[in-house]
Coordinates of C-alpha atoms and ligand atoms in Angstrom, one line a residue:
M1291 CA -10.8 3.8 -11.2
G1292 CA -9.0 1.8 -8.5
L1293 CA -7.4 3.7 -5.6
E1294 CA -8.0 7.1 -7.2
Q1295 CA -11.8 6.9 -6.6
Y1296 CA -11.0 7.1 -2.8
Q1297 CA -8.8 10.2 -2.9
G1298 CA -11.6 12.2 -1.4
D1299 CA -12.0 9.7 1.5
M1300 CA -8.3 9.7 2.1
N1301 CA -8.3 13.5 2.2
M1302 CA -11.0 13.3 4.9
C1303 CA -8.6 11.5 7.3
C1304 CA -7.9 14.0 10.1
R1305 CA -5.3 11.7 11.8
C1306 CA -7.4 11.5 14.9
S1307 CA -6.3 7.9 15.5
C1308 CA -9.8 6.7 16.5
C1309 CA -9.4 3.8 14.0
K1310 CA -6.7 2.3 16.3
F1311 CA -9.1 1.7 19.2
I1312 CA -12.7 0.6 19.8
P1313 CA -14.8 3.8 20.2
M1314 CA -14.0 5.5 23.5
Q1315 CA -17.6 5.0 24.7
K1316 CA -17.1 1.3 24.5
V1317 CA -13.7 1.1 26.3
M1318 CA -14.0 -0.8 29.6
G1319 CA -10.4 -0.3 30.8
P1320 CA -6.8 -0.2 29.7
Q1321 CA -6.9 -3.8 28.5
F1322 CA -8.7 -4.9 25.4
S1323 CA -9.2 -1.3 24.1
Y1324 CA -7.3 -1.7 20.7
A1325 CA -9.4 -2.4 17.6
C1326 CA -6.6 -2.8 15.1
P1327 CA -4.2 -5.7 15.5
S1328 CA -1.7 -4.1 13.1
I1329 CA -1.2 -0.9 15.1
A1330 CA -1.3 -2.9 18.4
K1331 CA 1.5 -5.1 17.2
Y1332 CA 3.7 -2.6 15.3
N1333 CA 3.0 0.6 17.3
F1334 CA 3.7 3.0 14.5
H1335 CA 1.1 5.2 12.8
A1336 CA 1.7 3.8 9.3
Y1337 CA 0.3 0.4 10.6
S1338 CA -3.1 1.9 11.4
G1339 CA -6.1 2.3 9.1
G1340 CA -5.5 6.0 8.9
G1341 CA -1.8 5.6 8.4
R1342 CA -2.4 3.4 5.4
L1343 CA -4.7 6.0 4.0
N1344 CA -2.1 8.7 4.5
I1345 CA 0.5 6.7 2.7
A1346 CA -1.8 5.7 -0.2
S1347 CA -2.9 9.3 -0.6
A1348 CA 0.7 10.6 -0.6
M1349 CA 1.7 8.0 -3.1
L1350 CA -1.2 8.9 -5.4
K1351 CA 0.1 12.5 -5.4
N1352 CA 3.8 11.9 -5.5
G1353 CA 4.2 8.5 -7.2
F1354 CA 4.5 5.0 -6.0
N1355 CA 7.9 4.4 -4.5
Y1356 CA 7.8 0.8 -3.2
T1357 CA 10.2 -0.1 -0.4
D1358 CA 10.4 -3.3 1.7
K1359 CA 9.1 -1.3 4.6
L1360 CA 6.1 -0.1 2.7
L1361 CA 5.2 -3.6 1.6
H1362 CA 5.5 -4.7 5.2
V1363 CA 2.9 -2.1 6.1
V1364 CA 0.6 -3.2 3.2
Y1365 CA 0.7 -6.9 3.9
N1366 CA 0.6 -6.9 7.7
C1367 CA -3.0 -5.9 7.9
Q1368 CA -5.8 -8.5 8.3
L1369 CA -8.3 -6.4 6.4
C1370 CA -10.5 -7.0 9.4
G1371 CA -12.4 -3.8 9.0
A1372 CA -12.2 -2.7 12.6
C1373 CA -10.7 0.6 11.6
Q1374 CA -13.7 1.3 9.3
V1375 CA -16.1 0.7 12.2
S1376 CA -14.2 2.9 14.7
C1377 CA -13.6 5.7 12.1
N1378 CA -17.3 5.6 11.0
Y1379 CA -18.5 5.9 14.6
A1380 CA -17.9 9.7 14.0
M1381 CA -17.0 10.1 10.4
D1382 CA -18.6 9.3 7.0
M1383 CA -15.7 8.0 4.9
E1384 CA -14.4 4.8 3.4
V1385 CA -11.4 3.2 5.1
L1386 CA -11.3 -0.5 4.3
E1387 CA -12.1 0.0 0.6
P1388 CA -9.1 2.2 -0.1
I1389 CA -6.8 -0.1 2.0
T1390 CA -8.0 -3.0 0.0
E1391 CA -7.5 -1.1 -3.3
F1392 CA -4.0 -0.2 -2.2
R1393 CA -3.2 -3.9 -1.9
F1394 CA -4.7 -4.6 -5.3
K1395 CA -2.5 -1.8 -6.7
C1396 CA 0.6 -3.4 -5.2
V1397 CA -0.3 -6.8 -6.7
E1398 CA -1.0 -5.2 -10.1
D1399 CA 2.4 -3.5 -9.9
G1400 CA 4.0 -6.9 -9.2
K1401 CA 4.9 -5.8 -5.6
T1402 CA 3.7 -9.0 -4.0
S1403 CA 4.4 -11.1 -0.9
P1404 CA 6.3 -14.3 -1.9
A1405 CA 4.1 -16.4 0.5
L1406 CA 0.9 -15.0 -1.0
D1407 CA 2.2 -15.5 -4.5
K1408 CA 2.8 -19.2 -3.6
A1409 CA -0.7 -19.6 -2.2
V1410 CA -2.3 -18.0 -5.3
A1411 CA -0.2 -20.1 -7.6
R1412 CA -1.5 -23.2 -5.8
L1413 CA -5.1 -22.0 -6.3
R1414 CA -4.5 -21.5 -10.0
K1415 CA -3.0 -25.0 -10.3
T1416 CA -5.0 -27.1 -7.9
G1417 CA -8.2 -25.1 -7.2
S1418 CA -7.2 -24.6 -3.6
M1419 CA -4.7 -22.5 -1.7
L1420 CA -4.1 -25.3 0.8
E1421 CA -1.5 -27.9 0.4
A1422 CA -4.1 -30.6 0.0
S1423 CA -3.7 -34.3 0.1
G1424 CA -6.7 -36.3 -1.1
R1425 CA -9.8 -35.1 -2.8
R1426 CA -12.0 -32.2 -1.9
G1427 CA -15.0 -34.4 -1.2
D1428 CA -13.3 -37.0 0.9
W1429 CA -14.7 -35.6 4.1
A1430 CA -18.2 -36.7 3.0
K1431 CA -17.3 -40.3 2.4
D1432 CA -19.7 -42.7 4.2
L1433 CA -22.1 -39.9 5.1
N1434 CA -24.5 -40.7 2.3
L1435 CA -25.1 -37.1 1.3
K1436 CA -27.0 -35.9 -1.8
D1437 CA -24.8 -34.9 -4.7
A1438 CA -26.2 -31.6 -5.8
T1439 CA -24.8 -32.0 -9.3
K1440 CA -27.2 -34.9 -9.8
E1441 CA -30.1 -34.4 -7.4
K1442 CA -32.3 -31.4 -6.9
V1443 CA -31.8 -30.0 -3.4
D1444 CA -33.3 -26.9 -1.6
I1445 CA -30.0 -26.1 0.1
L1446 CA -26.4 -26.4 -1.1
Y1447 CA -23.9 -26.9 1.7
H1448 CA -20.5 -25.3 0.9
A1449 CA -17.9 -26.8 3.2
G1450 CA -15.0 -24.5 2.1
C1451 CA -11.4 -25.3 1.5
L1452 CA -10.3 -25.6 5.2
S1453 CA -13.1 -27.9 6.3
S1454 CA -12.7 -30.0 3.2
Y1455 CA -9.0 -30.6 3.2
D1456 CA -7.7 -30.0 6.7
K1457 CA -7.8 -33.2 8.8
D1458 CA -8.8 -31.4 12.0
A1459 CA -11.3 -29.0 10.4
Q1460 CA -13.1 -31.8 8.5
K1461 CA -15.0 -32.6 11.7
L1462 CA -16.9 -29.3 11.2
A1463 CA -18.1 -30.3 7.7
K1464 CA -19.0 -33.8 8.9
T1465 CA -20.8 -32.6 12.0
T1466 CA -22.7 -29.9 10.1
A1467 CA -23.9 -32.5 7.6
Q1468 CA -25.0 -34.8 10.4
V1469 CA -26.9 -32.1 12.2
L1470 CA -28.7 -31.1 9.0
Q1471 CA -29.6 -34.7 8.3
K1472 CA -31.0 -35.0 11.8
A1473 CA -33.1 -31.9 11.2
G1474 CA -34.5 -33.4 8.0
V1475 CA -33.1 -30.6 5.8
N1476 CA -33.2 -31.3 2.0
F1477 CA -29.6 -30.4 1.3
G1478 CA -26.7 -31.6 -0.9
I1479 CA -23.1 -31.0 -1.5
L1480 CA -20.9 -30.6 -4.6
G1481 CA -18.2 -33.0 -3.3
D1482 CA -15.1 -33.1 -5.5
A1483 CA -16.8 -30.5 -7.7
E1484 CA -17.0 -27.9 -4.9
M1485 CA -14.7 -24.9 -5.6
C1486 CA -12.7 -22.3 -3.6
C1487 CA -15.0 -19.2 -3.2
G1488 CA -12.0 -17.0 -3.9
S1489 CA -12.3 -15.0 -0.7
R1490 CA -8.7 -15.4 0.4
A1491 CA -7.4 -14.5 -3.0
Y1492 CA -9.4 -11.3 -2.8
Q1493 CA -8.0 -10.5 0.7
M1494 CA -4.5 -11.2 -0.5
G1495 CA -4.9 -8.6 -3.2
Y1496 CA -5.5 -10.9 -6.3
R1497 CA -8.8 -9.4 -7.4
D1498 CA -8.6 -11.0 -10.9
D1499 CA -8.2 -14.5 -9.4
F1500 CA -11.1 -13.9 -7.1
L1501 CA -13.3 -12.7 -10.0
K1502 CA -12.4 -15.8 -12.1
Q1503 CA -13.2 -18.1 -9.1
A1504 CA -16.5 -16.3 -8.5
E1505 CA -17.6 -16.5 -12.1
K1506 CA -16.8 -20.2 -12.4
Y1507 CA -18.3 -21.1 -9.1
M1508 CA -21.5 -19.2 -9.5
A1509 CA -22.2 -20.8 -12.8
L1510 CA -21.9 -24.2 -11.1
I1511 CA -24.1 -23.2 -8.2
R1512 CA -26.7 -21.9 -10.5
K1513 CA -26.7 -25.2 -12.4
T1514 CA -27.7 -27.1 -9.3
G1515 CA -30.9 -25.1 -9.0
A1516 CA -30.5 -24.6 -5.2
R1517 CA -32.0 -21.3 -4.0
T1518 CA -30.0 -21.3 -0.8
L1519 CA -26.4 -21.7 0.0
V1520 CA -25.2 -22.5 3.5
T1521 CA -21.6 -22.4 4.8
G1522 CA -19.9 -22.6 8.1
C1523 CA -16.9 -20.6 7.0
A1524 CA -17.0 -16.9 7.7
D1525 CA -14.6 -16.2 4.7
G1526 CA -17.0 -18.1 2.4
Y1527 CA -20.0 -16.3 3.9
H1528 CA -18.5 -12.9 3.3
A1529 CA -17.5 -13.9 -0.3
F1530 CA -21.0 -15.3 -1.3
K1531 CA -23.0 -12.7 0.6
V1532 CA -21.0 -9.5 0.1
L1533 CA -18.4 -9.9 -2.6
Y1534 CA -20.5 -11.9 -5.0
D1535 CA -23.2 -9.2 -4.6
K1536 CA -20.7 -6.4 -5.0
F1537 CA -19.5 -7.8 -8.3
N1538 CA -23.1 -8.9 -9.4
F1539 CA -22.6 -12.6 -9.3
K1540 CA -25.0 -13.4 -6.4
K1541 CA -28.3 -12.3 -7.9
D1542 CA -31.2 -13.9 -5.9
L1543 CA -29.1 -16.7 -4.2
E1544 CA -29.9 -16.7 -0.5
V1545 CA -26.7 -17.0 1.5
L1546 CA -26.9 -18.3 5.1
H1547 CA -24.3 -19.1 7.7
T1548 CA -24.8 -22.4 9.5
S1549 CA -25.5 -20.5 12.7
E1550 CA -28.4 -18.6 11.0
L1551 CA -29.8 -21.9 9.6
F1552 CA -29.5 -23.6 13.0
A1553 CA -31.2 -20.7 14.8
R1554 CA -34.0 -21.0 12.2
L1555 CA -34.3 -24.8 12.7
I1556 CA -34.3 -24.5 16.5
K1557 CA -37.1 -21.9 16.3
E1558 CA -39.1 -24.1 14.0
G1559 CA -38.6 -27.1 16.4
K1560 CA -36.8 -29.1 13.8
L1561 CA -33.6 -29.1 15.9
K1562 CA -34.2 -29.8 19.6
P1563 CA -31.2 -29.2 21.8
R1564 CA -32.2 -31.3 24.9
R1565 CA -28.9 -32.7 26.2
K1566 CA -27.0 -30.7 28.7
V1567 CA -23.7 -29.2 27.6
N1568 CA -22.3 -28.2 30.9
L1569 CA -19.8 -25.6 29.8
A1570 CA -19.0 -21.9 30.5
V1571 CA -18.4 -20.3 27.2
T1572 CA -17.8 -17.0 25.4
Y1573 CA -18.3 -16.2 21.8
H1574 CA -15.9 -14.8 19.2
D1575 CA -17.5 -12.8 16.3
P1576 CA -15.5 -13.7 13.1
C1577 CA -14.8 -10.4 11.2
R1578 CA -16.3 -11.7 8.0
L1579 CA -19.5 -13.0 9.6
G1580 CA -19.9 -10.0 11.9
R1581 CA -19.0 -6.4 10.8
L1582 CA -17.9 -7.4 7.3
G1583 CA -20.8 -9.8 6.9
E1584 CA -23.4 -7.2 6.7
P1585 CA -25.1 -6.9 3.3
Y1586 CA -23.4 -4.9 0.5
I1587 CA -25.1 -1.7 -0.3
H1588 CA -25.3 -0.8 -4.0
W1589 CA -25.2 3.0 -4.2
Q1590 CA -25.1 5.3 -7.2
G1591 CA -24.9 9.0 -7.0
K1592 CA -22.6 11.9 -7.5
K1593 CA -20.1 13.8 -5.5
I1594 CA -21.0 17.5 -4.8
P1595 CA -17.9 19.5 -5.7
G1596 CA -16.5 21.7 -3.0
D1597 CA -14.5 21.5 0.2
K1598 CA -16.8 19.1 1.9
F1599 CA -17.2 15.5 0.8
V1600 CA -20.9 15.4 0.2
F1601 CA -22.9 13.0 -2.1
D1602 CA -26.3 13.3 -3.8
P1603 CA -28.2 11.2 -2.8
P1604 CA -26.4 10.7 0.6
K1605 CA -24.1 7.8 0.5
P1606 CA -24.9 5.0 3.0
Y1607 CA -21.9 3.5 4.9
R1608 CA -21.5 0.0 6.0
R1609 CA -20.8 0.5 9.7
G1610 CA -20.8 -3.1 10.7
T1611 CA -24.0 -2.9 12.7
N1612 CA -25.9 -5.3 10.4
G1613 CA -23.6 -8.3 10.6
V1614 CA -24.6 -11.8 11.8
Y1615 CA -24.5 -11.2 15.6
Y1616 CA -27.6 -12.6 17.2
P1617 CA -28.2 -16.0 15.5
P1618 CA -24.9 -17.6 16.9
R1619 CA -25.7 -16.1 20.3
D1620 CA -29.3 -17.4 20.2
V1621 CA -28.1 -20.8 19.2
I1622 CA -25.5 -20.9 22.1
K1623 CA -28.0 -19.7 24.6
S1624 CA -30.6 -22.3 23.5
L1625 CA -28.2 -25.1 24.5
P1626 CA -29.1 -26.5 27.9
G1627 CA -26.4 -26.2 30.6
I1628 CA -24.4 -23.5 28.8
K1629 CA -23.2 -20.5 30.8
F1630 CA -22.6 -17.7 28.4
T1631 CA -20.5 -14.6 29.1
E1632 CA -19.5 -11.9 26.6
M1633 CA -16.0 -10.6 26.1
T1634 CA -15.1 -6.9 26.2
R1635 CA -14.9 -6.4 22.4
I1636 CA -17.9 -7.9 20.8
M1637 CA -20.0 -7.6 17.6
E1638 CA -18.8 -4.9 15.3
Y1639 CA -16.0 -4.0 17.8
S1640 CA -14.8 -7.6 17.9
W1641 CA -11.0 -8.2 17.9
C1642 CA -9.8 -10.2 14.8
C1643 CA -8.5 -13.8 15.3
G1644 CA -5.6 -12.8 13.2
A1645 CA -6.0 -15.2 10.4
G1646 CA -7.4 -13.0 7.6
G1647 CA -6.0 -10.7 5.0
G1648 CA -3.3 -13.2 4.0
V1649 CA -1.5 -12.6 7.3
N1650 CA -1.9 -16.2 8.3
E1651 CA 0.1 -17.2 5.2
S1652 CA 2.6 -14.3 5.0
N1653 CA 3.3 -13.7 8.7
P1654 CA 2.1 -16.6 10.9
E1655 CA 3.8 -15.1 14.0
F1656 CA 1.7 -11.9 13.8
S1657 CA -1.3 -14.0 13.0
I1658 CA -1.0 -16.1 16.1
W1659 CA 0.0 -13.0 18.2
A1660 CA -3.4 -11.5 17.4
A1661 CA -5.1 -14.8 18.3
K1662 CA -3.3 -14.9 21.7
E1663 CA -4.7 -11.4 22.5
R1664 CA -8.2 -12.8 21.9
V1665 CA -7.5 -15.9 23.9
R1666 CA -6.5 -13.7 26.8
E1667 CA -9.7 -11.7 26.4
A1668 CA -11.7 -15.0 26.5
I1669 CA -9.9 -16.2 29.6
A1670 CA -10.6 -12.9 31.3
T1671 CA -14.4 -13.8 31.1
G1672 CA -13.8 -16.9 33.2
A1673 CA -15.0 -19.1 30.3
E1674 CA -13.8 -22.6 29.9
A1675 CA -14.2 -22.4 26.1
I1676 CA -14.2 -19.9 23.3
V1677 CA -16.8 -20.7 20.6
S1678 CA -16.4 -19.5 17.1
T1679 CA -18.3 -19.9 13.8
C1680 CA -15.4 -20.1 11.4
P1681 CA -12.8 -22.9 10.9
W1682 CA -10.0 -20.3 10.3
C1683 CA -10.7 -18.7 13.7
E1684 CA -10.8 -22.1 15.4
Q1685 CA -7.5 -23.1 13.8
N1686 CA -5.8 -19.9 14.9
F1687 CA -7.2 -20.1 18.4
S1688 CA -6.1 -23.7 18.8
T1689 CA -2.5 -22.9 17.8
A1690 CA -2.5 -19.8 20.2
I1691 CA -3.9 -21.9 23.1
K1692 CA -1.3 -24.6 22.6
E1693 CA 1.6 -22.1 22.5
M1694 CA 0.2 -20.4 25.6
N1695 CA -0.2 -23.7 27.5
S1696 CA -3.7 -22.6 28.3
S1697 CA -6.5 -25.0 29.3
L1698 CA -9.1 -22.9 27.4
K1699 CA -11.0 -25.1 24.9
V1700 CA -12.1 -23.9 21.4
Y1701 CA -15.2 -25.2 19.7
D1702 CA -17.1 -24.4 16.6
I1703 CA -20.8 -23.8 17.2
V1704 CA -21.7 -26.9 15.3
E1705 CA -19.8 -29.1 17.7
L1706 CA -21.8 -27.8 20.6
V1707 CA -25.1 -28.1 18.8
A1708 CA -24.3 -31.7 17.9
R1709 CA -23.6 -32.4 21.6
A1710 CA -26.9 -31.0 22.6
I1711 CA -29.0 -32.9 20.2
Ligands
SF4_2795 S1 -9.0 6.8 9.2 FE1 -10.6 7.8 10.3 S2 -10.3 7.3 12.5 FE2 -8.4 6.8 11.4 S3 -7.1 8.6 11.7 FE3 -8.3 8.9 9.7 S4 -10.1 10.0 10.3 FE4 -9.3 9.2 12.2
SF4_2796 S1 -8.2 -3.6 8.4 FE1 -7.8 -4.3 10.6 S2 -5.6 -4.7 10.7 FE2 -6.0 -3.5 8.8 S3 -5.7 -1.3 9.4 FE3 -7.9 -1.8 9.7 S4 -8.1 -2.5 11.8 FE4 -5.9 -2.6 11.3

């Protein structure tokens, strides 16, 4: 059905522009009131969630006339879902799904971005979108971890492409493994056999590549017999928890983010943060752990014909309220010596780090522009450091901080936990 199935949702758009900002009730002042990085940067209605729906709707009716400008609009969107949350504060309609379908349609019609084409070609050839040197499992050398392809483990740790191949991000995978070892968790890894979850291919619009990855990877995960998968990557979390469920690959696999597992281990007394981490921090909710990380809702029903867009039974909407918000905060607050302050835009209203939706690959300048906005928001809290729970966010913030000559530090939550234990 593709984009056509959302014609009704697109017709519902009343061009109120609420999807550009966090809901009015949450606005604290003139600064940090935007929700959508794309409209904040390009300042023209087409670059908002609603604008994209208006264009897609018009094209469904009048035919698809692809221009360079149109493709600039399509690919300069992080698919962060902030528009969906703000729109759904007052409306019941899909926003992110049709925007994503619009991108799928562009890819299907061969109207792609050269940078994204290149990344996906690399995925098809090497199994990763990253320009990788070395082997996927190199990060785990000398750590003496269980190989889940050979040994039975309770928990499978998925490091993800960035934490496997990127020399800076490898510290996250290593530190996570060391913390889990210390807590006595029976976990294993797939090492060189680990695969790309396919999340970024999906975000870039290459649905078929995502589906192939998901099918292959789930077959391997199932073979290990592990009942739980843990990852520290928000993209990976969203793929396993939400997309694999949406496309019926996940079945009964339990999917946890490392922050959820750490919160559980701290509660059970298996991790004991005792050492002081004297640091004033704030926390960034990654889009795909927060608002987009809430469970997928399978719904079947029918549309009631007529002027109004009504379903039987009523259709539930994912408004971002059930994302992973409290476990990371609980973990941070449990660390002795930490001073924690929230930013203005938090939880489902969080501002995107800029790295998602293929923007990091196709328009790095815009990607870092968005990260700088978040860094300014973090600095405004008086924090010395911004803590995140995704290597993509950490990488983007690190680049932004460097370009801004700021003294703000950026940490993944696992680094702080490791310091405290
Ligand atoms: S998508 Fe929703 S919030 Fe945005 S303009 Fe349309 S109705 Fe308003
Ligand atoms: S998904 Fe994010 S970047 Fe794209 S239109 Fe919505 S709010 Fe803007």
